[in-house]
mmCIF file of C-alpha atoms in Angstrom:
data_model
loop_
_atom_site.group_PDB
_atom_site.id
_atom_site.type_symbol
_atom_site.label_atom_id
_atom_site.label_comp_id
_atom_site.label_asym_id
_atom_site.label_seq_id
_atom_site.Cartn_x
_atom_site.Cartn_y
_atom_site.Cartn_z
ATOM 1 C CA MET A 10 -54.670 179.420 -93.328
ATOM 2 C CA ALA A 11 -56.696 182.307 -94.561
ATOM 3 C CA GLU A 12 -59.080 181.308 -97.234
ATOM 4 C CA LEU A 13 -59.821 183.164 -100.323
ATOM 5 C CA ASN A 14 -63.179 184.374 -100.636
ATOM 6 C CA THR A 15 -64.236 183.054 -103.956
ATOM 7 C CA GLY A 16 -67.628 184.302 -104.605
ATOM 8 C CA GLY A 17 -69.119 183.153 -101.263
ATOM 9 C CA LYS A 18 -69.127 179.567 -102.453
ATOM 10 C CA GLN A 19 -69.508 176.965 -99.739
ATOM 11 C CA GLN A 20 -66.489 174.977 -98.910
ATOM 12 C CA PRO A 21 -67.183 171.369 -100.070
ATOM 13 C CA ARG A 22 -67.355 169.027 -97.064
ATOM 14 C CA VAL A 23 -66.746 165.329 -97.216
ATOM 15 C CA ASP A 24 -69.009 163.226 -94.977
ATOM 16 C CA LEU A 25 -66.547 161.246 -92.836
ATOM 17 C CA THR A 26 -69.152 159.132 -91.159
ATOM 18 C CA ALA A 27 -68.463 156.052 -93.053
ATOM 19 C CA MET A 28 -64.721 156.383 -92.731
ATOM 20 C CA VAL A 29 -64.992 156.811 -88.877
ATOM 21 C CA ASP A 30 -67.263 153.679 -88.833
ATOM 22 C CA LEU A 31 -64.738 151.651 -90.773
ATOM 23 C CA ALA A 32 -61.836 152.947 -88.741
ATOM 24 C CA PHE A 33 -63.440 152.040 -85.391
ATOM 25 C CA LEU A 34 -64.526 148.609 -86.756
ATOM 26 C CA LEU A 35 -60.723 147.853 -87.821
ATOM 27 C CA ILE A 36 -59.612 149.178 -84.288
ATOM 28 C CA THR A 37 -61.943 146.738 -82.476
ATOM 29 C CA PHE A 38 -60.867 143.944 -84.530
ATOM 30 C CA PHE A 39 -57.093 144.570 -83.955
ATOM 31 C CA MET A 40 -57.509 145.105 -80.307
ATOM 32 C CA LEU A 41 -59.472 141.781 -79.952
ATOM 33 C CA THR A 42 -57.315 139.627 -82.136
ATOM 34 C CA THR A 43 -53.940 140.927 -80.379
ATOM 35 C CA SER A 44 -55.302 139.732 -76.882
ATOM 36 C CA LEU A 45 -57.442 136.760 -77.910
ATOM 37 C CA ALA A 46 -55.046 135.082 -80.124
ATOM 38 C CA LYS A 47 -52.776 133.994 -77.373
ATOM 39 C CA PRO A 48 -53.389 130.503 -76.441
ATOM 40 C CA HIS A 49 -54.123 129.329 -72.827
ATOM 41 C CA ALA A 50 -51.977 127.009 -70.846
ATOM 42 C CA MET A 51 -52.909 124.328 -68.447
ATOM 43 C CA ASP A 52 -50.179 123.712 -65.654
ATOM 44 C CA VAL A 53 -49.391 120.007 -64.953
ATOM 45 C CA ALA A 54 -47.253 118.974 -62.150
ATOM 46 C CA MET A 55 -46.103 115.156 -62.383
ATOM 47 C CA PRO A 56 -44.802 113.366 -59.408
ATOM 48 C CA ASP A 57 -41.139 112.960 -59.114
ATOM 49 C CA LYS A 58 -39.903 110.088 -60.861
ATOM 50 C CA ASP A 59 -37.297 107.927 -59.333
ATOM 51 C CA LYS A 60 -35.327 105.735 -61.869
ATOM 52 C CA GLU A 61 -33.845 103.376 -59.359
ATOM 53 C CA ASN A 62 -36.932 102.242 -57.437
ATOM 54 C CA LYS A 63 -39.488 101.943 -60.266
ATOM 55 C CA ASP A 64 -41.778 99.825 -58.043
ATOM 56 C CA ASP A 65 -41.977 102.375 -55.347
ATOM 57 C CA ASN A 66 -45.499 103.162 -55.536
ATOM 58 C CA LEU A 67 -47.201 105.707 -53.263
ATOM 59 C CA GLU A 68 -49.584 103.974 -50.970
ATOM 60 C CA VAL A 69 -52.916 105.763 -50.471
ATOM 61 C CA ALA A 70 -55.717 104.970 -48.276
ATOM 62 C CA ASP A 71 -58.289 102.614 -50.219
ATOM 63 C CA ASN A 72 -61.368 104.586 -49.012
ATOM 64 C CA ARG A 73 -59.963 107.873 -50.243
ATOM 65 C CA SER A 74 -58.486 106.889 -53.717
ATOM 66 C CA MET A 75 -60.522 106.831 -56.874
ATOM 67 C CA THR A 76 -58.773 105.477 -59.915
ATOM 68 C CA VAL A 77 -59.965 106.927 -63.269
ATOM 69 C CA LEU A 78 -59.025 105.006 -66.415
ATOM 70 C CA LEU A 79 -59.216 106.758 -69.628
ATOM 71 C CA GLY A 80 -60.403 104.221 -72.449
ATOM 72 C CA ALA A 81 -61.069 104.323 -76.023
ATOM 73 C CA ASN A 82 -64.063 106.005 -77.705
ATOM 74 C CA ASN A 83 -64.025 108.883 -75.081
ATOM 75 C CA LYS A 84 -65.219 106.538 -72.301
ATOM 76 C CA ILE A 85 -63.881 106.421 -68.752
ATOM 77 C CA ALA A 86 -64.080 103.620 -66.192
ATOM 78 C CA TYR A 87 -63.667 104.385 -62.601
ATOM 79 C CA TYR A 88 -63.380 102.450 -59.324
ATOM 80 C CA MET A 89 -62.733 103.457 -55.718
ATOM 81 C CA GLY A 90 -60.026 101.555 -53.684
ATOM 82 C CA GLN A 91 -58.103 98.559 -54.929
ATOM 83 C CA LEU A 92 -58.684 96.976 -58.417
ATOM 84 C CA GLU A 93 -59.061 93.469 -56.937
ATOM 85 C CA ASN A 94 -61.591 94.423 -54.448
ATOM 86 C CA PRO A 95 -63.137 97.766 -55.487
ATOM 87 C CA ILE A 96 -65.300 99.568 -52.856
ATOM 88 C CA ASP A 97 -67.336 101.016 -55.847
ATOM 89 C CA GLY A 98 -67.350 100.256 -59.519
ATOM 90 C CA PRO A 99 -65.926 99.677 -61.932
ATOM 91 C CA THR A 100 -68.340 101.846 -63.700
ATOM 92 C CA VAL A 101 -68.081 103.253 -67.319
ATOM 93 C CA VAL A 102 -69.140 106.959 -67.753
ATOM 94 C CA ASP A 103 -68.642 109.540 -70.306
ATOM 95 C CA TYR A 104 -66.745 112.802 -70.192
ATOM 96 C CA GLY A 105 -68.288 116.160 -69.374
ATOM 97 C CA LYS A 106 -71.090 117.797 -67.508
ATOM 98 C CA ASN A 107 -73.318 114.698 -67.234
ATOM 99 C CA GLY A 108 -70.605 112.122 -67.228
ATOM 100 C CA ILE A 109 -67.782 112.126 -64.860
ATOM 101 C CA ARG A 110 -68.523 115.513 -63.245
ATOM 102 C CA PRO A 111 -71.502 114.493 -60.961
ATOM 103 C CA VAL A 112 -69.618 111.347 -59.962
ATOM 104 C CA LEU A 113 -66.563 113.270 -59.013
ATOM 105 C CA LEU A 114 -68.524 115.909 -57.100
ATOM 106 C CA GLU A 115 -70.474 113.156 -55.192
ATOM 107 C CA LYS A 116 -67.201 111.213 -54.205
ATOM 108 C CA LEU A 117 -65.515 114.500 -53.043
ATOM 109 C CA LYS A 118 -68.298 115.112 -50.693
ATOM 110 C CA SER A 119 -68.745 111.428 -49.495
ATOM 111 C CA VAL A 120 -64.998 110.922 -48.967
ATOM 112 C CA GLN A 121 -64.605 114.197 -47.183
ATOM 113 C CA ALA A 122 -67.681 113.230 -44.894
ATOM 114 C CA ALA A 123 -66.451 109.709 -44.206
ATOM 115 C CA THR A 124 -62.664 110.327 -43.565
ATOM 116 C CA GLY A 125 -62.315 114.002 -43.071
ATOM 117 C CA LYS A 126 -59.802 114.189 -45.748
ATOM 118 C CA GLY A 127 -59.724 115.021 -49.437
ATOM 119 C CA LEU A 128 -60.369 112.560 -52.203
ATOM 120 C CA ILE A 129 -57.274 111.315 -54.279
ATOM 121 C CA VAL A 130 -57.852 110.973 -57.879
ATOM 122 C CA ILE A 131 -55.433 108.809 -59.754
ATOM 123 C CA ILE A 132 -55.605 109.160 -63.505
ATOM 124 C CA ARG A 133 -54.484 106.350 -65.856
ATOM 125 C CA PRO A 134 -54.788 106.946 -69.585
ATOM 126 C CA ALA A 135 -54.943 103.810 -71.600
ATOM 127 C CA GLU A 136 -52.660 103.624 -74.793
ATOM 128 C CA THR A 137 -56.029 103.931 -76.749
ATOM 129 C CA SER A 138 -57.130 107.215 -75.256
ATOM 130 C CA ASN A 139 -56.074 110.378 -76.896
ATOM 131 C CA TYR A 140 -54.568 113.802 -75.755
ATOM 132 C CA ARG A 141 -58.100 115.349 -75.972
ATOM 133 C CA ASN A 142 -59.307 112.791 -73.090
ATOM 134 C CA LEU A 143 -56.183 113.757 -70.786
ATOM 135 C CA VAL A 144 -56.908 117.380 -71.243
ATOM 136 C CA ASP A 145 -60.544 116.835 -70.514
ATOM 137 C CA ILE A 146 -60.161 115.044 -67.287
ATOM 138 C CA LEU A 147 -57.560 117.499 -65.978
ATOM 139 C CA ASP A 148 -59.827 120.150 -66.758
ATOM 140 C CA GLU A 149 -62.635 118.336 -64.936
ATOM 141 C CA MET A 150 -60.343 118.176 -61.978
ATOM 142 C CA LYS A 151 -60.189 122.056 -62.137
ATOM 143 C CA ILE A 152 -63.794 122.413 -62.449
ATOM 144 C CA VAL A 153 -64.827 120.279 -59.569
ATOM 145 C CA ASN A 154 -61.961 121.739 -57.653
ATOM 146 C CA ALA A 155 -60.240 118.411 -56.861
ATOM 147 C CA THR A 156 -56.831 119.529 -55.639
ATOM 148 C CA GLN A 157 -55.186 115.937 -55.176
ATOM 149 C CA TYR A 158 -54.776 114.189 -58.311
ATOM 150 C CA THR A 159 -51.929 112.538 -60.109
ATOM 151 C CA ILE A 160 -51.312 110.951 -63.589
ATOM 152 C CA GLY A 161 -49.908 107.483 -63.496
ATOM 153 C CA ASP A 162 -49.112 104.417 -65.867
ATOM 154 C CA ILE A 163 -51.886 101.980 -66.499
ATOM 155 C CA GLY A 164 -51.329 98.242 -65.531
ATOM 156 C CA GLU A 165 -51.858 94.958 -67.228
ATOM 157 C CA ALA A 166 -55.044 94.227 -64.886
ATOM 158 C CA GLU A 167 -56.362 97.486 -65.675
ATOM 159 C CA VAL A 168 -56.054 97.142 -69.547
ATOM 160 C CA GLU A 169 -58.029 93.771 -69.053
ATOM 161 C CA LEU A 170 -60.776 95.640 -67.119
ATOM 162 C CA LEU A 171 -61.032 98.185 -69.926
ATOM 163 C CA LYS A 172 -61.297 95.137 -72.407
ATOM 164 C CA GLU A 173 -63.976 93.647 -70.284
ATOM 165 C CA GLN A 174 -65.942 96.761 -70.325
ATOM 166 C CA GLY A 175 -65.604 96.987 -74.047
ATOM 167 C CA ILE A 176 -63.656 100.392 -74.159
ATOM 168 C CA ASN A 177 -60.231 99.395 -75.027
ATOM 169 C CA MET B 112 -95.745 191.365 -88.036
ATOM 170 C CA PRO B 113 -92.052 190.329 -88.605
ATOM 171 C CA LYS B 114 -91.513 186.665 -88.557
ATOM 172 C CA ILE B 115 -88.889 185.617 -86.027
ATOM 173 C CA LYS B 116 -86.611 183.384 -87.581
ATOM 174 C CA VAL B 117 -85.057 180.684 -85.459
ATOM 175 C CA LYS B 118 -81.777 179.564 -86.673
ATOM 176 C CA ARG B 119 -81.657 175.924 -87.088
ATOM 177 C CA ALA B 120 -78.475 174.508 -85.634
ATOM 178 C CA SER B 121 -76.881 172.131 -88.129
ATOM 179 C CA THR B 122 -77.112 168.364 -87.458
ATOM 180 C CA THR B 123 -73.965 167.519 -89.160
ATOM 181 C CA ILE B 124 -71.054 166.976 -86.800
ATOM 182 C CA ASP B 125 -67.477 167.511 -87.845
ATOM 183 C CA MET B 126 -65.881 164.230 -87.992
ATOM 184 C CA THR B 127 -62.368 165.202 -88.831
ATOM 185 C CA ALA B 128 -60.995 165.206 -85.270
ATOM 186 C CA MET B 129 -62.620 161.741 -84.620
ATOM 187 C CA CYS B 130 -61.415 160.380 -87.825
ATOM 188 C CA ASP B 131 -57.725 161.638 -87.029
ATOM 189 C CA VAL B 132 -57.992 159.966 -83.589
ATOM 190 C CA SER B 133 -59.446 156.613 -84.743
ATOM 191 C CA PHE B 134 -56.807 156.298 -87.490
ATOM 192 C CA LEU B 135 -54.120 157.191 -85.091
ATOM 193 C CA LEU B 136 -55.288 154.238 -82.752
ATOM 194 C CA LEU B 137 -55.684 151.960 -85.683
ATOM 195 C CA THR B 138 -52.184 152.374 -86.785
ATOM 196 C CA PHE B 139 -51.008 151.913 -83.431
ATOM 197 C CA PHE B 140 -52.744 148.592 -83.121
ATOM 198 C CA ILE B 141 -51.566 147.496 -86.427
ATOM 199 C CA LEU B 142 -47.948 148.201 -85.795
ATOM 200 C CA THR B 143 -47.953 146.715 -82.187
ATOM 201 C CA ALA B 144 -49.560 143.508 -83.146
ATOM 202 C CA THR B 145 -47.130 140.842 -83.938
ATOM 203 C CA ALA B 146 -47.483 139.217 -87.222
ATOM 204 C CA ARG B 147 -48.513 135.438 -86.674
ATOM 205 C CA GLN B 148 -45.720 133.176 -87.906
ATOM 206 C CA PRO B 149 -46.751 130.157 -90.073
ATOM 207 C CA GLU B 150 -46.429 127.193 -87.781
ATOM 208 C CA PRO B 151 -44.303 124.262 -88.909
ATOM 209 C CA LEU B 152 -46.797 121.522 -87.791
ATOM 210 C CA PRO B 153 -50.429 122.925 -87.570
ATOM 211 C CA VAL B 154 -52.120 121.180 -84.636
ATOM 212 C CA ASP B 155 -55.792 121.441 -83.291
ATOM 213 C CA THR B 156 -55.375 122.034 -79.605
ATOM 214 C CA PRO B 157 -58.016 120.500 -77.383
ATOM 215 C CA ALA B 158 -60.120 122.982 -75.366
ATOM 216 C CA SER B 159 -60.322 123.500 -71.594
ATOM 217 C CA THR B 160 -61.745 126.085 -69.224
ATOM 218 C CA VAL B 161 -58.359 127.100 -67.991
ATOM 219 C CA GLN B 162 -57.952 131.091 -68.386
ATOM 220 C CA ILE B 163 -54.296 131.396 -67.745
ATOM 221 C CA LYS B 164 -52.330 132.646 -70.859
ATOM 222 C CA VAL B 165 -49.072 131.013 -72.154
ATOM 223 C CA PRO B 166 -46.153 133.058 -70.903
ATOM 224 C CA ASP B 167 -44.482 135.415 -73.594
ATOM 225 C CA GLY B 168 -40.793 134.541 -73.224
ATOM 226 C CA ASN B 169 -38.480 131.881 -71.988
ATOM 227 C CA LEU B 170 -40.689 129.195 -73.290
ATOM 228 C CA GLY B 171 -39.867 126.067 -75.072
ATOM 229 C CA THR B 172 -42.771 124.485 -76.990
ATOM 230 C CA ILE B 173 -42.948 120.756 -77.828
ATOM 231 C CA THR B 174 -45.499 120.431 -80.709
ATOM 232 C CA ILE B 175 -46.861 116.928 -81.190
ATOM 233 C CA GLY B 176 -49.045 115.897 -84.001
ATOM 234 C CA ASP B 177 -49.592 114.075 -87.283
ATOM 235 C CA ASN B 178 -49.089 110.529 -85.594
ATOM 236 C CA GLY B 179 -46.540 111.331 -83.035
ATOM 237 C CA LYS B 180 -44.148 113.731 -85.017
ATOM 238 C CA MET B 181 -42.413 116.103 -82.473
ATOM 239 C CA PHE B 182 -41.366 119.485 -83.267
ATOM 240 C CA PHE B 183 -39.504 121.836 -80.927
ATOM 241 C CA GLY B 184 -39.188 125.575 -80.738
ATOM 242 C CA VAL B 185 -38.042 128.156 -78.291
ATOM 243 C CA THR B 186 -38.802 131.882 -77.819
ATOM 244 C CA GLY B 187 -36.135 134.669 -78.473
ATOM 245 C CA PRO B 188 -33.667 134.818 -81.602
ATOM 246 C CA ASN B 189 -30.527 135.167 -79.257
ATOM 247 C CA VAL B 190 -31.548 131.980 -77.332
ATOM 248 C CA ARG B 191 -32.104 129.976 -80.577
ATOM 249 C CA VAL B 192 -28.736 131.001 -81.833
ATOM 250 C CA ARG B 193 -27.096 129.929 -78.549
ATOM 251 C CA MET B 194 -29.146 126.647 -78.617
ATOM 252 C CA LEU B 195 -27.935 125.906 -81.982
ATOM 253 C CA GLU B 196 -24.276 126.615 -81.017
ATOM 254 C CA ARG B 197 -24.596 124.072 -78.249
ATOM 255 C CA MET B 198 -26.175 121.457 -80.493
ATOM 256 C CA SER B 199 -23.478 121.968 -83.110
ATOM 257 C CA GLU B 200 -20.824 121.332 -80.527
ATOM 258 C CA LYS B 201 -22.490 118.424 -79.214
ATOM 259 C CA TYR B 202 -23.021 116.673 -82.746
ATOM 260 C CA SER B 203 -19.902 118.160 -84.246
ATOM 261 C CA ILE B 204 -21.860 119.781 -87.114
ATOM 262 C CA GLY B 205 -20.550 123.360 -87.885
ATOM 263 C CA PHE B 206 -23.004 126.211 -89.018
ATOM 264 C CA SER B 207 -22.036 129.398 -90.600
ATOM 265 C CA GLN B 208 -23.031 132.697 -89.310
ATOM 266 C CA GLN B 209 -25.739 133.123 -92.041
ATOM 267 C CA GLU B 210 -27.095 129.748 -91.212
ATOM 268 C CA LYS B 211 -27.411 130.826 -87.438
ATOM 269 C CA GLU B 212 -29.080 133.922 -88.405
ATOM 270 C CA ARG B 213 -31.573 132.181 -90.419
ATOM 271 C CA PHE B 214 -31.985 129.598 -87.799
ATOM 272 C CA SER B 215 -32.795 132.357 -85.163
ATOM 273 C CA LEU B 216 -36.008 133.428 -87.367
ATOM 274 C CA MET B 217 -37.371 129.880 -87.357
ATOM 275 C CA GLU B 218 -40.356 129.484 -85.072
ATOM 276 C CA GLY B 219 -40.011 125.731 -84.902
ATOM 277 C CA PHE B 220 -38.568 122.858 -86.551
ATOM 278 C CA GLY B 221 -38.909 118.964 -86.695
ATOM 279 C CA VAL B 222 -36.048 117.321 -88.611
ATOM 280 C CA PRO B 223 -33.033 115.183 -87.221
ATOM 281 C CA MET B 224 -29.941 116.973 -86.649
ATOM 282 C CA GLY B 225 -28.294 115.825 -90.014
ATOM 283 C CA ASN B 226 -31.063 117.220 -91.967
ATOM 284 C CA LEU B 227 -31.211 120.686 -90.177
ATOM 285 C CA LYS B 228 -28.897 122.534 -92.769
ATOM 286 C CA GLN B 229 -31.295 121.651 -95.661
ATOM 287 C CA ILE B 230 -34.224 122.998 -93.629
ATOM 288 C CA ILE B 231 -32.370 126.251 -92.692
ATOM 289 C CA ALA B 232 -31.445 126.729 -96.422
ATOM 290 C CA MET B 233 -35.062 126.605 -97.529
ATOM 291 C CA ASP B 234 -37.403 129.611 -97.414
ATOM 292 C CA ASN B 235 -40.388 129.974 -95.162
ATOM 293 C CA ASN B 236 -43.037 128.731 -97.678
ATOM 294 C CA GLU B 237 -41.161 125.611 -98.517
ATOM 295 C CA ARG B 238 -40.583 124.663 -94.804
ATOM 296 C CA GLY B 239 -44.153 124.741 -94.116
ATOM 297 C CA LYS B 240 -45.213 122.186 -96.685
ATOM 298 C CA PRO B 241 -46.863 119.305 -94.841
ATOM 299 C CA GLY B 242 -45.008 116.095 -94.433
ATOM 300 C CA LEU B 243 -41.831 117.752 -95.380
ATOM 301 C CA GLN B 244 -40.402 117.657 -91.841
ATOM 302 C CA PRO B 245 -40.418 114.138 -90.303
ATOM 303 C CA GLY B 246 -40.088 115.305 -86.786
ATOM 304 C CA ILE B 247 -37.143 115.165 -84.168
ATOM 305 C CA PRO B 248 -36.220 111.822 -83.238
ATOM 306 C CA SER B 249 -37.573 111.164 -79.775
ATOM 307 C CA ASP B 250 -36.227 107.624 -79.123
ATOM 308 C CA SER B 251 -33.033 107.096 -77.285
ATOM 309 C CA THR B 252 -30.436 105.214 -79.153
ATOM 310 C CA GLY B 253 -28.516 102.855 -76.939
ATOM 311 C CA ASN B 254 -27.124 105.008 -74.005
ATOM 312 C CA ASN B 255 -27.376 108.155 -75.951
ATOM 313 C CA PRO B 256 -30.464 110.225 -75.030
ATOM 314 C CA SER B 257 -32.706 111.180 -77.869
ATOM 315 C CA GLU B 258 -32.132 114.276 -79.978
ATOM 316 C CA LEU B 259 -35.166 115.883 -78.723
ATOM 317 C CA HIS B 260 -33.855 115.368 -75.049
ATOM 318 C CA GLU B 261 -30.644 117.275 -76.217
ATOM 319 C CA TRP B 262 -32.465 120.058 -77.939
ATOM 320 C CA ILE B 263 -34.542 120.655 -74.668
ATOM 321 C CA ILE B 264 -31.376 120.483 -72.599
ATOM 322 C CA ALA B 265 -29.633 123.014 -75.097
ATOM 323 C CA ALA B 266 -32.664 125.419 -74.952
ATOM 324 C CA ARG B 267 -32.633 125.326 -71.119
ATOM 325 C CA TYR B 268 -29.051 126.223 -70.941
ATOM 326 C CA ALA B 269 -29.282 128.800 -73.556
ATOM 327 C CA THR B 270 -32.228 130.402 -71.922
ATOM 328 C CA LYS B 271 -30.234 130.679 -68.613
ATOM 329 C CA GLU B 272 -27.109 132.101 -70.407
ATOM 330 C CA VAL B 273 -28.944 134.688 -72.538
ATOM 331 C CA ASN B 274 -31.955 135.524 -70.311
ATOM 332 C CA ASN B 275 -30.723 134.426 -66.911
ATOM 333 C CA ALA B 276 -34.227 132.743 -66.524
ATOM 334 C CA GLU B 277 -35.569 129.358 -66.111
ATOM 335 C CA MET B 278 -37.244 128.066 -69.385
ATOM 336 C CA ARG B 279 -40.748 126.976 -69.061
ATOM 337 C CA VAL B 280 -41.818 123.916 -71.237
ATOM 338 C CA ALA B 281 -45.269 123.768 -72.943
ATOM 339 C CA ILE B 282 -46.644 120.729 -74.688
ATOM 340 C CA LYS B 283 -48.899 121.602 -77.681
ATOM 341 C CA GLY B 284 -50.449 118.366 -78.776
ATOM 342 C CA ASP B 285 -53.076 117.512 -81.420
ATOM 343 C CA ALA B 286 -56.432 116.603 -79.702
ATOM 344 C CA LYS B 287 -56.518 113.356 -81.698
ATOM 345 C CA GLU B 288 -53.107 112.227 -80.877
ATOM 346 C CA GLN B 289 -52.792 108.965 -79.034
ATOM 347 C CA TYR B 290 -51.572 108.853 -75.480
ATOM 348 C CA PRO B 291 -48.329 107.152 -76.031
ATOM 349 C CA ALA B 292 -46.969 109.897 -78.048
ATOM 350 C CA ILE B 293 -47.773 112.420 -75.281
ATOM 351 C CA LYS B 294 -46.356 110.023 -72.755
ATOM 352 C CA LYS B 295 -43.038 109.929 -74.663
ATOM 353 C CA ALA B 296 -42.616 113.745 -74.561
ATOM 354 C CA ILE B 297 -43.494 113.719 -70.684
ATOM 355 C CA ASP B 298 -41.126 111.045 -70.090
ATOM 356 C CA ILE B 299 -38.359 113.029 -71.963
ATOM 357 C CA LEU B 300 -39.185 115.898 -69.673
ATOM 358 C CA GLN B 301 -39.373 113.975 -66.490
ATOM 359 C CA GLY B 302 -35.971 112.422 -67.711
ATOM 360 C CA GLN B 303 -34.419 115.889 -67.032
ATOM 361 C CA LYS B 304 -36.422 116.355 -63.749
ATOM 362 C CA ILE B 305 -38.831 118.789 -65.427
ATOM 363 C CA ASN B 306 -42.061 117.786 -63.375
ATOM 364 C CA LYS B 307 -43.986 120.909 -64.018
ATOM 365 C CA PHE B 308 -45.021 121.967 -67.465
ATOM 366 C CA SER B 309 -47.847 123.369 -69.308
ATOM 367 C CA LEU B 310 -50.315 122.119 -71.768
ATOM 368 C CA VAL B 311 -51.435 124.387 -74.371
ATOM 369 C CA THR B 312 -55.256 124.501 -74.901
ATOM 370 C CA ASN B 313 -58.136 126.555 -76.377
ATOM 371 C CA LEU B 314 -60.828 128.159 -74.587
ATOM 372 C CA ARG B 315 -64.300 126.735 -73.976
ATOM 373 C CA THR B 316 -67.159 127.140 -71.330
ATOM 374 C CA GLU B 317 -67.734 124.765 -68.564
ATOM 375 C CA ASP B 318 -71.056 123.255 -70.140
ATOM 376 C CA TYR B 319 -69.491 121.064 -72.677
ATOM 377 C CA GLY B 320 -70.586 117.452 -72.975
ATOM 378 C CA ASN B 321 -74.124 116.407 -72.810
#
C-alpha cells in the first residue's frame, strides 16, 4: 500500500525480538510435550495356561535354570537348579546395577560356557512384592539381554525360604 | 578534503516474517496437541528402560491402583459405544442414546455395572473425585466370570466389529501396588487366552540402583 508522506517522519517500528523469542519457546514446549507425554509400554508374554492340567509344569534342565524370587522390601533371593538341592544359592541381592545385574550377566556367561545353551530365568513374585519389583526385574532381563524368562507362581517351600532369609 | 562517508548498515533485522512463521507453527502445534483427559484413577507407573511407545488405537487399558481397584478404558468413541451396547445386552440394563454418547467420551471408569448410570450422569469434575469410583469387580461369582472379564471381552469384540482389528491390552499399575492385585488382572487376561500384553511404564536410564 502506498504510504502518505507525512513530513518525512520515520515509520514507528516495533522490536519483535522478544515476541519471536517467546513464540519459539512455546513452539519448543508444545513439540516436546506432544511426543514425550506418551507413556512407554513393556511387552510381556506369559506361558500358555492350561486349566485342565494345572500341575503340568515345564521341566527345565537344572544346570540352566535360575529361579528369582521377588521378596518384600525390594529384595531378591535367587538360586540355581532345584530348590531342595540348589547348585548355587539361595542368595539375597538388591535390584539394579550393583544387585541382580552382575549376577545375571555372570550366570548368562557361565551357563552358556558350560552347556552351550542359554540361561532360563524363572521369575516368581511373592505376595509381598509390589508391581515396581516385577517391572524392575523384567526390565533387568531386557538390559542383560536374557531372552528366555518366564513368570511363574510362587510355591509354599519358596515362601518358607523367603521367610528364612527375612525378606517376606 | 571531502570526507568519505561510509554508510553504516543497520543492525536491526526485520523480524516480522520470522514472527509470522513462528506463530503459525505455534498455532499448528497447539491445535494438533490432544488435550490430556483427566484420569479417573491417577497412578504412579514404575519406570523402565523400554523405549517402545504405547500404541495409539485399538488399546484397552486396565488401570490398577489404590489398593487393588481396577478401572478399564478403551480407545475410540465408537468402540466404547459398541462395548456398552454389548454389556447392556449381557446384563439387561438399557442405556439411552444420550447416555451412550456421554459414555463414549469417558476415558475410563471403575464402577460395578449397576452403578454405571450414575457415573455417566455425572460431569467430568465430579467423576474424577478420588474414592468415588470403587473399581470394577474383578472376582468371579460362582460360575459367572467377573465383570472386568466381561468388559474386556466386550471391548475386544467391539474393537473387532468397529475397526476390524485386534485389541491390545495394557496394564497400567501403580508402582506400590502389591503383586496379588496385578496377578488377578493377569489371570483374567489369561482366562481369555490373552498371553501377550503390555505393561505401561515411565522412562529411566540404565544406571538406576546403587
